[in-house]
Coordinates of C-alpha atoms and ligand atoms in Angstrom, one line a residue:
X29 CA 111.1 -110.5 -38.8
X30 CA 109.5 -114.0 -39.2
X31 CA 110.0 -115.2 -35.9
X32 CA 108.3 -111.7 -34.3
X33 CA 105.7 -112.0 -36.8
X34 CA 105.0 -115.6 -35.5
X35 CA 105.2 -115.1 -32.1
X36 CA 102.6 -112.4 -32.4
X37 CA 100.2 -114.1 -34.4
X38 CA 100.3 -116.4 -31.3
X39 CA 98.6 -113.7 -29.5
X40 CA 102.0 -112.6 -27.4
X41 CA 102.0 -109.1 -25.8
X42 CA 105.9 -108.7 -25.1
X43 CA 107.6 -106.1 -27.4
X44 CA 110.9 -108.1 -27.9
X45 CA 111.9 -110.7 -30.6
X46 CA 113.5 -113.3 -28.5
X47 CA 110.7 -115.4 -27.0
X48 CA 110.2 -118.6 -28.5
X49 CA 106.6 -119.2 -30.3
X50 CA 104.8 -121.9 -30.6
X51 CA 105.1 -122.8 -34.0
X52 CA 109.1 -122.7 -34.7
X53 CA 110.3 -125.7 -33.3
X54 CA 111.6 -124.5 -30.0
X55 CA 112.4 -126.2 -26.9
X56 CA 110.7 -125.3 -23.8
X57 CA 113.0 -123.3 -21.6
X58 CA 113.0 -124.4 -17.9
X59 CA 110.5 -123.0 -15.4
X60 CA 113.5 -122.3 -12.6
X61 CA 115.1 -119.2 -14.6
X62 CA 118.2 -118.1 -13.1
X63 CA 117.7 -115.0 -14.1
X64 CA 119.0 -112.5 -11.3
X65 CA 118.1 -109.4 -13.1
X66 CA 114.4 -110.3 -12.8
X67 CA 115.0 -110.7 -9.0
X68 CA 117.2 -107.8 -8.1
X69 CA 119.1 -105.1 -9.5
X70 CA 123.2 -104.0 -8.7
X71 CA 124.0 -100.7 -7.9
X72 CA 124.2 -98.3 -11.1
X73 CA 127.3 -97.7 -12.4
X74 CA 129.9 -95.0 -11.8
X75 CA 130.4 -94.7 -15.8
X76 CA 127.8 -92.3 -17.2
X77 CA 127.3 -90.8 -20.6
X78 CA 127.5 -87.4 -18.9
X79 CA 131.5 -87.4 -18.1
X80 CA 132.7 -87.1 -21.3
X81 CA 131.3 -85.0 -23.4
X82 CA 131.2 -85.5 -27.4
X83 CA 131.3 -82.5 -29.6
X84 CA 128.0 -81.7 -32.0
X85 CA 130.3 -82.5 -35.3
X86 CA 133.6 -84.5 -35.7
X87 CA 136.1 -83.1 -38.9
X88 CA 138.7 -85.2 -40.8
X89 CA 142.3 -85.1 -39.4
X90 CA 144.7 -84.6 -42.1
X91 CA 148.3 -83.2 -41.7
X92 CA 148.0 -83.0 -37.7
X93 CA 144.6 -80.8 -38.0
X94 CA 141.0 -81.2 -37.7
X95 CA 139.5 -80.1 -41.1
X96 CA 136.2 -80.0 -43.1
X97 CA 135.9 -82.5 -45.7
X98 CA 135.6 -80.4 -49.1
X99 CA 132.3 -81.7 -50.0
X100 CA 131.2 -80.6 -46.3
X101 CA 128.9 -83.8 -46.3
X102 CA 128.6 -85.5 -42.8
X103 CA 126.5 -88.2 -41.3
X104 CA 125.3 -89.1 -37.9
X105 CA 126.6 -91.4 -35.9
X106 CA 124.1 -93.3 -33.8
X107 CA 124.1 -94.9 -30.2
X108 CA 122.7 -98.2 -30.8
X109 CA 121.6 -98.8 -27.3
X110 CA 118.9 -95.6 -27.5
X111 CA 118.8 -95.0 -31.3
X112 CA 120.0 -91.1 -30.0
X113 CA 122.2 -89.1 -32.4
X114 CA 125.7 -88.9 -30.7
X115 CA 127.6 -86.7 -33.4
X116 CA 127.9 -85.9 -36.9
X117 CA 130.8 -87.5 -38.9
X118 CA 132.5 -85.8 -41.6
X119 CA 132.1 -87.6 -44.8
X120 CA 135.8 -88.1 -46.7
X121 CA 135.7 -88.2 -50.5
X122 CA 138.5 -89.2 -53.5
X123 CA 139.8 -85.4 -52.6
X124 CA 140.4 -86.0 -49.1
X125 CA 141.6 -89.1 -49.2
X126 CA 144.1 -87.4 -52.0
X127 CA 144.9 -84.5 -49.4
X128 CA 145.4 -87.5 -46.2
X129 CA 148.0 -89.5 -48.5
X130 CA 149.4 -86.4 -49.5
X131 CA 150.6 -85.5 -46.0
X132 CA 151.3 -88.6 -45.0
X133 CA 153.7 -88.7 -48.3
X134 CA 155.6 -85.4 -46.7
X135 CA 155.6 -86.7 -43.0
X136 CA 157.3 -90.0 -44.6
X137 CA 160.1 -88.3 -46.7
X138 CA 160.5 -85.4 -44.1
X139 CA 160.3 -86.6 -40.7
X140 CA 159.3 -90.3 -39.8
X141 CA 161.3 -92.6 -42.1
X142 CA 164.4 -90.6 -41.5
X143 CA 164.0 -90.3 -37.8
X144 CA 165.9 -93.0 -35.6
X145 CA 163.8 -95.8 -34.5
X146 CA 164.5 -94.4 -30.7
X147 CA 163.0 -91.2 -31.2
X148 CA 160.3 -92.8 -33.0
X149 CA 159.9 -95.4 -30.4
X150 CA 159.5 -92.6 -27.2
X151 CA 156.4 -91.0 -29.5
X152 CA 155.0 -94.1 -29.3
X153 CA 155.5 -95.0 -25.4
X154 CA 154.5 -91.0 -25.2
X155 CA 150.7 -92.2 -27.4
X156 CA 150.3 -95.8 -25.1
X157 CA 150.8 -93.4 -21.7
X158 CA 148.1 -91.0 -22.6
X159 CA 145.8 -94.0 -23.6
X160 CA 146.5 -95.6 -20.0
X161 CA 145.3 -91.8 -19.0
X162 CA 142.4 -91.5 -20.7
X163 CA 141.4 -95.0 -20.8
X164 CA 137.9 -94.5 -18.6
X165 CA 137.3 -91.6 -21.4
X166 CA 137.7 -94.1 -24.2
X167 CA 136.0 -96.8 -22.4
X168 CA 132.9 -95.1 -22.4
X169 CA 133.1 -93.3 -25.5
X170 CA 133.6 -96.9 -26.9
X171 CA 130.5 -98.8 -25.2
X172 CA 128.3 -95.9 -26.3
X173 CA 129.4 -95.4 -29.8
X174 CA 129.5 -99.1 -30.6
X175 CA 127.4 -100.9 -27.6
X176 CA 129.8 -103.4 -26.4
X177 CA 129.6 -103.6 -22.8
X178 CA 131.6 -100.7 -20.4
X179 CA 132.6 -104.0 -18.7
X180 CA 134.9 -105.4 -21.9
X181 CA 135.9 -102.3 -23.6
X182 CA 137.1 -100.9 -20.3
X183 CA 139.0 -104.1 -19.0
X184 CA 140.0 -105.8 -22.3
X185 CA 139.8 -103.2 -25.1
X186 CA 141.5 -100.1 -23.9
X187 CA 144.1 -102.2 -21.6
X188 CA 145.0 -104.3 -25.0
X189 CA 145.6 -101.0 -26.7
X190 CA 147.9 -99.4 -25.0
X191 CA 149.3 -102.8 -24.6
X192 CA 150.1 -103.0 -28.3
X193 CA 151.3 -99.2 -28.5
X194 CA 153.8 -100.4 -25.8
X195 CA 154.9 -103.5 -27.6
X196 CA 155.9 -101.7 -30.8
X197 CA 157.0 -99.1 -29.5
X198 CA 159.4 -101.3 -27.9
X199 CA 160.6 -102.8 -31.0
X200 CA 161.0 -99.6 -33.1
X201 CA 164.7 -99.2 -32.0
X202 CA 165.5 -102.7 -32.3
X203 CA 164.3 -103.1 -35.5
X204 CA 167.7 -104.8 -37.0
X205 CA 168.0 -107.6 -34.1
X206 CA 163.9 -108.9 -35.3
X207 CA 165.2 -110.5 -38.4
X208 CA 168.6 -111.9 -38.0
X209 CA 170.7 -110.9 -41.3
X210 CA 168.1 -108.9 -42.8
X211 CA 167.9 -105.3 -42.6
X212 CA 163.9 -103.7 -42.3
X213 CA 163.0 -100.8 -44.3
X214 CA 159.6 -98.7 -44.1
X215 CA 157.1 -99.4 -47.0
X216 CA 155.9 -95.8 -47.2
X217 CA 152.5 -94.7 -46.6
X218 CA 150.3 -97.0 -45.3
X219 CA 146.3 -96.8 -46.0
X220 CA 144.4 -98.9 -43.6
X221 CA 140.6 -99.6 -43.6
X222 CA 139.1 -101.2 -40.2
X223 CA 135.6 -102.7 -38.9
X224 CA 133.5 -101.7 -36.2
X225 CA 133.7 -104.5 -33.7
X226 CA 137.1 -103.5 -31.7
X227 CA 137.4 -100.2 -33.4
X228 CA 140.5 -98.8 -31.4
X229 CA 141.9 -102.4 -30.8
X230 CA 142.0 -102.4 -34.5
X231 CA 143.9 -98.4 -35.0
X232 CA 146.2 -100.1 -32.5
X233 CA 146.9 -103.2 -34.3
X234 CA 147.1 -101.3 -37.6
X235 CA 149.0 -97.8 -36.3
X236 CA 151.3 -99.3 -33.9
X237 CA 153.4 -101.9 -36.1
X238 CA 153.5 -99.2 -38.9
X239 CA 154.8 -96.3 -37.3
X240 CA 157.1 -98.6 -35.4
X241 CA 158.6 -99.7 -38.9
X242 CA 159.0 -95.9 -39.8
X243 CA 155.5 -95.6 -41.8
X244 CA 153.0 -93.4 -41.8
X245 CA 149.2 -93.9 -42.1
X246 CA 146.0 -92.7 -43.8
X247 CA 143.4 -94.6 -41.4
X248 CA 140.0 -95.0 -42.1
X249 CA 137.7 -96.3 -39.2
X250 CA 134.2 -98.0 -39.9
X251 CA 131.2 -95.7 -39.9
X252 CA 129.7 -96.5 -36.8
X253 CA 132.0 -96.0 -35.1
X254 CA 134.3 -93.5 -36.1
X255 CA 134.2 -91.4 -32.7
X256 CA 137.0 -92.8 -30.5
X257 CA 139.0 -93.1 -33.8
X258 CA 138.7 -89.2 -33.3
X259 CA 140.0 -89.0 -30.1
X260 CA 142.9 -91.1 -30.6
X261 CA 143.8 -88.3 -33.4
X262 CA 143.4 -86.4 -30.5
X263 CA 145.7 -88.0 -28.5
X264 CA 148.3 -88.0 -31.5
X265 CA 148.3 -84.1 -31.1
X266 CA 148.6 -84.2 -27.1
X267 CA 151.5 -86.4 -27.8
X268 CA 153.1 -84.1 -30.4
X269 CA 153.3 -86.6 -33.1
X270 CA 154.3 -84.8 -35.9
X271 CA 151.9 -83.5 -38.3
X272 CA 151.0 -85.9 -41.2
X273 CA 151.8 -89.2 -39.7
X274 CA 148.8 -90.9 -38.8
X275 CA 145.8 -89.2 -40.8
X276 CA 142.2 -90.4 -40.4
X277 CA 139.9 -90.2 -42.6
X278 CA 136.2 -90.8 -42.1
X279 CA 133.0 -92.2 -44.2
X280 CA 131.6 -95.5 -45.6
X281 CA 132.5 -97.7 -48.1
X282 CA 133.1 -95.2 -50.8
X283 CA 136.0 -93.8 -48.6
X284 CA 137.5 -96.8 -48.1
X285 CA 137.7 -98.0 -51.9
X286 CA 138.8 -94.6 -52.9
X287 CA 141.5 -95.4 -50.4
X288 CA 142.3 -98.6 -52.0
X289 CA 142.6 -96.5 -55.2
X290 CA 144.3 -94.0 -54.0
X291 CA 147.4 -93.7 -56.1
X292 CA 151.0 -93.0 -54.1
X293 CA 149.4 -95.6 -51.1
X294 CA 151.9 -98.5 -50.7
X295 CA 150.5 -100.9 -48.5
X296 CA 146.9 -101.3 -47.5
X297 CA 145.7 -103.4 -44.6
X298 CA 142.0 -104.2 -44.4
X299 CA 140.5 -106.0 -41.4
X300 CA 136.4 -106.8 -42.7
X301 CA 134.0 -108.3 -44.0
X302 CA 135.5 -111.6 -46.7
X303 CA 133.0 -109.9 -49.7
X304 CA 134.6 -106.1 -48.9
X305 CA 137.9 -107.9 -48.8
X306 CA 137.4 -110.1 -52.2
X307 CA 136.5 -106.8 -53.6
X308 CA 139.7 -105.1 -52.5
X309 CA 141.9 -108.0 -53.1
X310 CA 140.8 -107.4 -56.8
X311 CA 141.1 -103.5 -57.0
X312 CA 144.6 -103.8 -55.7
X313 CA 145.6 -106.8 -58.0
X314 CA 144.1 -104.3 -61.4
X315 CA 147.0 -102.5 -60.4
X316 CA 149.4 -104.7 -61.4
X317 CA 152.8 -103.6 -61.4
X318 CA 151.7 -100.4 -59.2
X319 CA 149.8 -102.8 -57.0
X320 CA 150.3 -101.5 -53.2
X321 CA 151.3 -104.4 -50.9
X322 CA 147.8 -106.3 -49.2
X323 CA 147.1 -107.6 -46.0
X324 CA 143.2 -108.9 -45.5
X325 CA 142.4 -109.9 -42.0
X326 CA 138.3 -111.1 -42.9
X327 CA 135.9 -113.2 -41.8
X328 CA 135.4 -116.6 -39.3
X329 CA 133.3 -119.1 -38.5
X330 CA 135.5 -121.0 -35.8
X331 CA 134.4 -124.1 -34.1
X332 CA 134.7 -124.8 -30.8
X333 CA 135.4 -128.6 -30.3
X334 CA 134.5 -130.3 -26.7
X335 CA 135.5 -133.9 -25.9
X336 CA 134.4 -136.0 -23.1
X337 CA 137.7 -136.0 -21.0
X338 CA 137.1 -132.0 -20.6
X339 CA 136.3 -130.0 -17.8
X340 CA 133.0 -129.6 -18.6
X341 CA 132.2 -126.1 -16.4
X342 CA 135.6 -124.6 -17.4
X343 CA 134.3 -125.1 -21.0
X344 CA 131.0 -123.7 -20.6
X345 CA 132.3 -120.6 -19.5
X346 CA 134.8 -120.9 -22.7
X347 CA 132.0 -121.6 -24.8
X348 CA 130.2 -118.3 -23.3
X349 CA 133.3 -116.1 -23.4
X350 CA 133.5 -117.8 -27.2
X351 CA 130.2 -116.7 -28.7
X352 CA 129.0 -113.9 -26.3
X353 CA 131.4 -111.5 -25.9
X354 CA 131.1 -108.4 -27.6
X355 CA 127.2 -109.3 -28.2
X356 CA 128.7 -112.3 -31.2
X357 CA 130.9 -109.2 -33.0
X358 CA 133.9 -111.2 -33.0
X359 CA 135.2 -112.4 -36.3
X360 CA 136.9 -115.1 -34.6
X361 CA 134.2 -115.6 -32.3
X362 CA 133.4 -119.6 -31.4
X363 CA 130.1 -119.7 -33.6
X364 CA 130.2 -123.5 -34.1
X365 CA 129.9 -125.3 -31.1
X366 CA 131.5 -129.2 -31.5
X367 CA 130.1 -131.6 -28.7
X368 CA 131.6 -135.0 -28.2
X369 CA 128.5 -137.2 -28.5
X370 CA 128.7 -138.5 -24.8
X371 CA 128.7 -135.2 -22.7
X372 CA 126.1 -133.6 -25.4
X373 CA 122.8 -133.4 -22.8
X374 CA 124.9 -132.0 -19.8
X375 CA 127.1 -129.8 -21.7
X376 CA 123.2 -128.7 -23.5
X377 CA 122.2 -128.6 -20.0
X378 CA 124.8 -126.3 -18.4
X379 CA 124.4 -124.0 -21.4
X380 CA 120.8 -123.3 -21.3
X381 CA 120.9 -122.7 -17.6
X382 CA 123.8 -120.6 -18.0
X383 CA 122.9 -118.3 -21.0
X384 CA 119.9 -117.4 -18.6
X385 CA 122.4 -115.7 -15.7
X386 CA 123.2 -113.4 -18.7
X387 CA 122.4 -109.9 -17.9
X388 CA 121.6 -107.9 -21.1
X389 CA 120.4 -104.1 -21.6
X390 CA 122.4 -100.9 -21.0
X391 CA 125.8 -101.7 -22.2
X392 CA 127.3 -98.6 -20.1
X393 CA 126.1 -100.9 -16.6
X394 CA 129.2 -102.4 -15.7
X395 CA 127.0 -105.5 -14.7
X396 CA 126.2 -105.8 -18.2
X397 CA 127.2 -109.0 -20.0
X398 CA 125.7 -108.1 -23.8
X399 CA 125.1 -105.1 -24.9
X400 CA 124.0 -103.5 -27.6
X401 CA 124.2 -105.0 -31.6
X402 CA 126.1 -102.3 -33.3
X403 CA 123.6 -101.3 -36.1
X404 CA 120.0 -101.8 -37.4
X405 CA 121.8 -103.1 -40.6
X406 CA 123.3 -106.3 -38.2
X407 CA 120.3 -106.7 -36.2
X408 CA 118.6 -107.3 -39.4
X409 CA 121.3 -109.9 -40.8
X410 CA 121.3 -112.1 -37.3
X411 CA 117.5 -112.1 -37.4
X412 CA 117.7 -113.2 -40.9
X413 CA 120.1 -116.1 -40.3
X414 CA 119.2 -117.4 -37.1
X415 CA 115.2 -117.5 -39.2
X416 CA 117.1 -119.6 -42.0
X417 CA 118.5 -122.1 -39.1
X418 CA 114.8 -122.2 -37.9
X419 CA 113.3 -123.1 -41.2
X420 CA 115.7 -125.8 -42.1
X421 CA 115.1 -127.4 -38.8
X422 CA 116.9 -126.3 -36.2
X423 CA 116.0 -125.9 -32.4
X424 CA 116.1 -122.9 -31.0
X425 CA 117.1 -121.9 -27.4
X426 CA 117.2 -118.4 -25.8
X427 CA 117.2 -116.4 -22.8
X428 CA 113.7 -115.1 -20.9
X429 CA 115.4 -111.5 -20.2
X430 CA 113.5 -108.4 -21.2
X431 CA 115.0 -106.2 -23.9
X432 CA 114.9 -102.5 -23.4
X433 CA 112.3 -101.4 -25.8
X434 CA 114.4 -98.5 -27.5
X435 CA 118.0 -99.7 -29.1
X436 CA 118.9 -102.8 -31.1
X437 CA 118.9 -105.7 -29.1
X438 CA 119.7 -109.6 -29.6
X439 CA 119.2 -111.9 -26.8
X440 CA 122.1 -115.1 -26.4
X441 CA 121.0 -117.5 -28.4
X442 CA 122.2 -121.2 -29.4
X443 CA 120.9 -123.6 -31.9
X444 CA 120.6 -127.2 -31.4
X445 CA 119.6 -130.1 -34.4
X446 CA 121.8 -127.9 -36.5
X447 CA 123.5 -130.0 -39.7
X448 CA 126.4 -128.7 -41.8
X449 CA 124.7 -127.8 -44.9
X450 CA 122.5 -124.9 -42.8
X451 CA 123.6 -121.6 -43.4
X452 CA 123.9 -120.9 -39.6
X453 CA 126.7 -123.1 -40.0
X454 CA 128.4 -122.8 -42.8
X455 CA 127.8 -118.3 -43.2
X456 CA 129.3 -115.5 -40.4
X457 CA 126.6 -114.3 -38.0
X458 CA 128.4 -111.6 -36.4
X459 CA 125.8 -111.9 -33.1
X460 CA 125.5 -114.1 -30.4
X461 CA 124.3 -117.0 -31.9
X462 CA 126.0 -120.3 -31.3
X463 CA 125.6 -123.6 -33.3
X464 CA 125.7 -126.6 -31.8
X465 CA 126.5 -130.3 -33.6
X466 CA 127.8 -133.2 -32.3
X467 CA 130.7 -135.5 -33.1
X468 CA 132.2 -138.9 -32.0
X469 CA 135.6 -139.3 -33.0
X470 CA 138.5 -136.5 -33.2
X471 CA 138.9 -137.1 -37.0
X472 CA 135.5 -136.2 -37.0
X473 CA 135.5 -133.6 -35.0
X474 CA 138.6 -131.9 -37.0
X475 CA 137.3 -132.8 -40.4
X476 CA 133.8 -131.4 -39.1
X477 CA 135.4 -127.8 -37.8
X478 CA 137.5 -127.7 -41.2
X479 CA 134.6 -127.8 -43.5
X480 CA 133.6 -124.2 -44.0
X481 CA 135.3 -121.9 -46.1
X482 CA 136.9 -119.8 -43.2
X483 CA 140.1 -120.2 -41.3
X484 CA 140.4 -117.8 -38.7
X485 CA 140.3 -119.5 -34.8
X486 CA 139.2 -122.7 -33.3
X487 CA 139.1 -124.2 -29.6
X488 CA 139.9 -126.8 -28.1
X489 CA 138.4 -128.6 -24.5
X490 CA 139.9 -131.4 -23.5
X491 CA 142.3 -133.2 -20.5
X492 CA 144.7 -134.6 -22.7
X493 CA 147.9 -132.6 -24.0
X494 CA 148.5 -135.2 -27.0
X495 CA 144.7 -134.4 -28.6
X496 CA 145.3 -130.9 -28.2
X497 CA 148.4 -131.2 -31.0
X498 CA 147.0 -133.5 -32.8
X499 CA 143.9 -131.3 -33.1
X500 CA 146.2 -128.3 -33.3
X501 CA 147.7 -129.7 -36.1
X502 CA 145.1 -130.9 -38.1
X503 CA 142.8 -127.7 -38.0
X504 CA 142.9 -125.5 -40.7
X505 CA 142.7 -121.8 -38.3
X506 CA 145.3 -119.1 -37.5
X507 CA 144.4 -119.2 -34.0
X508 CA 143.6 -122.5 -31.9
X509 CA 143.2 -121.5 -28.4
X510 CA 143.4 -124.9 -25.9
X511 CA 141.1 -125.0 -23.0
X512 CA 140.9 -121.4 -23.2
X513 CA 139.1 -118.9 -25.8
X514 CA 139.3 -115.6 -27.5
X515 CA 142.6 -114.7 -25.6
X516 CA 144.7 -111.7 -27.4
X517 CA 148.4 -110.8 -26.9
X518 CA 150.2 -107.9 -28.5
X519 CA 153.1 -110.7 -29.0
X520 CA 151.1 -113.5 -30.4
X521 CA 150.6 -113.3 -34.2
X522 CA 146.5 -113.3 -35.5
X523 CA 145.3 -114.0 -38.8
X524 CA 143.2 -116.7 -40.9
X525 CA 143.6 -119.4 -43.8
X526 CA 141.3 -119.6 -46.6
X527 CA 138.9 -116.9 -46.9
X528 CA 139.7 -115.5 -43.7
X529 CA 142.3 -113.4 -45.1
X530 CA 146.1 -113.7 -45.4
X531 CA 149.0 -111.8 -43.5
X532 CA 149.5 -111.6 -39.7
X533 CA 149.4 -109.2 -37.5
X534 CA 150.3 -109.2 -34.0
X535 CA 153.9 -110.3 -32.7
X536 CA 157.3 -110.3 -35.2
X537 CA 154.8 -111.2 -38.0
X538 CA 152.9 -107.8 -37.4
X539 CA 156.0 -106.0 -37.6
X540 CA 157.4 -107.7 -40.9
X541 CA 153.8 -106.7 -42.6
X542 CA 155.4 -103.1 -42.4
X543 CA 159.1 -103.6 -43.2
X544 CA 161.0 -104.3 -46.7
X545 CA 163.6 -106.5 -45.6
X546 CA 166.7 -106.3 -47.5
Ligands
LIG20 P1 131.6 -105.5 -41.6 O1 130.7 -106.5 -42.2 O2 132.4 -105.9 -40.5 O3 130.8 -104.2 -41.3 P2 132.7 -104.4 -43.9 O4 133.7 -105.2 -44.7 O5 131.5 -104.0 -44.5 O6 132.7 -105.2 -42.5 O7 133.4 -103.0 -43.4 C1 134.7 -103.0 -42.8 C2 135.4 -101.6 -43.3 O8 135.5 -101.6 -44.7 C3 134.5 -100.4 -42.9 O9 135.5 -99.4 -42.5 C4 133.8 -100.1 -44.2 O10 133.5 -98.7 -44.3 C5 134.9 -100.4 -45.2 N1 134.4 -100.7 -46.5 C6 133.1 -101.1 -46.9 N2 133.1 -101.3 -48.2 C7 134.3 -101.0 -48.7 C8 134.9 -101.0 -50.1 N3 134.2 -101.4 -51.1 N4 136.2 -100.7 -50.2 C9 136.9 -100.4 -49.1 N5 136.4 -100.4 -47.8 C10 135.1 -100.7 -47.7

């Protein structure tokens, strides 16, 4: 990338891509680094890739069995933090997919939409118990699979998943008190494509509501990480869940839009990428009368906003927790950073000394605060963007840590000098890269954090409960979080404007995105 190749023209012998050079227009980083990691080490962590052992190959689980896919293709799925092979991944086609909505068809008719919401409701208490169980299991399968650090998928992941198993499960025999006068009926067979950032927070969001509602599911998880997806279907047959109900199916792109196509699916739910999700939203309205109902959860580029009258430390660790966590994979992460001109040069300080207290490297190190970027393909793209942002101008500012040498690694990073118009604000980076602008006025600041074509989250810093509805109100997002950030409930609906997608899920709302109500 341009801004190794730089840096090594200028003569540089370290290995990683994070050190500024001499010719980008960097900023010089402070001599007093507050690095700890250079000075001394924690004691290893307990988690260890030796526990839990993954099998050599993983099949497709269709009608409550693990089975070949009948083109017996598979792919390997990768640990990004060491570049090892972890598995092979069965590869679904249009035949499998077939055979998945097939049984889901039968488990629909036979068993789930006529069983009583009670009954329905105890397999799902039965699936969030066994997820509480074997929680450190999927913790570490999680971190290793997709390289977010043991630290968040083991204390904010996996607790938020059984979590939202345990709220739907509550509501699947009170399904005729959620909407007064109404009565909720299932949909059918639900076909659900998800990402690879929160990849069983996402089967929760998705599987919970529908089977609550009396659905059943063809799931298909992203291909990088597809493993814990597998061990959830695992879980499904501890539980006893009856054959055909949740199916996953496994692959790339091609699996998931012969899902979309899939004939007999009546309701897909996509949580992505805004292009995958344009393309879908059009695939499903060719349809046209035999259209399947659409949910899109996509994109974000939220914005951050800060005024003077905040508490400034508070929000630096918001503004962290914003843009850092989960190494920048967040699509509602806080990529736009809104300073209120006044406090601009100590909220710049505070970030640049803070950023280098970040501890990054082996994500399965419970001391770890960024891990691993999930894919070469994604390391590619944020080296890409953040090189745009560079070459129309901005300043660039990141940590001194050492990356391991094997894995795909992206130090925290935050742009300063940054104007609208660059693509580093205006385009998802998906890494932890934050852009920082200024702003005087709230009108600016809202009209500012409205101008990009996403609409998923946004936060808000400040002292005053009267700016925080009046900014509330004004900004275009799904989410605004007040002097907090990136906060999930299972009760709290989540979804975008614009081109972040449409639908909610999450709450009541997540519940009606499954239910006919007559
Ligand atoms: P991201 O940029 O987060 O990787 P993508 O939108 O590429 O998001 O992928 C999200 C999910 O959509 C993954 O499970 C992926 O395999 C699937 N997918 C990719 N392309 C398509 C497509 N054309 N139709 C349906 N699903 C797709």
């Amino acid at each position: 990338m341009a801004i190794v190749e730089k840096r090594r023209k200028a003569g540089s012998s370290r290995t990683t891509q994070h050190s500024a050079s001499a010719s980008t227009k960097v900023l010089p980083l402070r001599e007093r680094t507050l690095n700890f990691g250079d000075k001394w080490d924690y004691a290893p962590s307990p988690e260890d890739n030796k526990s839990f052992p993954i099998a050599p190959r993983h099949e497709l689980f269709i009608g409550g069995k693990f089975v070949a896919p009948r083109a017996r293709r598979y792919f390997d799925s990768i640990n990004p933090a060491t570049e090892e092979k972890l598995t092979e991944i069965a590869h679904a086609d249009g035949r499998d997919v077939a055979a998945a909505t097939a049984a889901a068809r039968t488990a629909y008719e036979k068993v789930w939409s006529p069983m009583s919401g009670r009954e329905r409701g105890k397999y799902l208490y039965r699936i969030a118990r066994i997820i509480q169980e074997r929680s450190r299991e999927l913790a570490v399968l999680e971190t290793m699979d997709g390289g977010k650090p043991i630290k968040e998928s083991r204390d904010i992941d996996l607790p938020l998943v059984a979590a939202h198993f345990f709220y739907y499960a509550g509501w699947a025999d009170k399904l005729k008190y959620a909407f007064p006068g109404r009565s909720p009926r299932p949909l059918g067979v639900a076909g659900q494509i998800i990402p690879w950032n929160f990849p069983l927070l996402m089967a929760a969001w998705k599987i919970a509501p529908a089977l609550a509602c009396g659905n059943t599911v063809v799931l298909k998880p992203a291909e990088t990480t597809s493993i814990t997806a597998m061990r959830l279907a695992q879980i499904f047959q501890e539980a006893e869940l009856p054959p055909g109900v949740v199916n996953i199916v496994t692959g790339a792109g091609e699996t998931g839009a012969a899902l979309v196509q899939q004939r007999g699916i009546d309701k897909i739910a996509f949580t992505g990428s805004t292009e995958v999700g344009k393309l879908i939203a059009k695939s499903v309205a060719e349809r046209g009368a035999d259209a399947p109902r659409l949910t899109l959860e996509l994109g974000g580029k939220a914005a951050n906003i800060v005024f003077e009258d905040a508490a400034i430390d508070q929000a630096i660790e918001g503004i962290i927790a914003g843009i850092y966590f989960n190494q920048g994979h967040v699509c509602c992460a806080g990529s736009r950073l809104f300073v209120q001109e006044g406090i601009y040069k100590t909220v710049i300080r505070k970030l640049r000394d803070r950023i280098q207290t970040m501890r990054v490297g082996n994500p399965l190190d419970k001391n770890t605060d960024i891990g691993a970027i999930n894919s070469a393909t994604q390391l590619k793209k944020i080296r890409a963007l953040v090189q745009s942002g560079v070459d129309e101008g901005a300043h660039l500012e990141q940590t001194r840590c050492r990356l391991p040498a094997k894995g795909y690694w992206y130090p925290p990073t935050f742009l300063t000098n940054v104007t609208a118009s660059h693509r580093v604000a205006q385009e998802e980076i998906f890494g932890p890269v934050l852009s920082v602008m200024t702003f005087r006025t709230p009108e600016e600041a809202f009209e500012r954090a409205n101008n990009t074509p996403y609409g998923l989250s946004a936060g808000v810093w400040t002292d005053k409960g009267s700016k925080i509805f009046k900014m509330a109100q004004k900004l275009r997002a799904g989410v605004v979080w007040a002097n907090t950030f990136n906060k999930f409930d299972p009760t709290s609906p989540f979804g975008g404007y614009k081109e972040s997608g449409f639908g909610r899920e999450g709450g009541l709302q997540g519940l009606s995105a499954y239910c006919r109500l007559e």
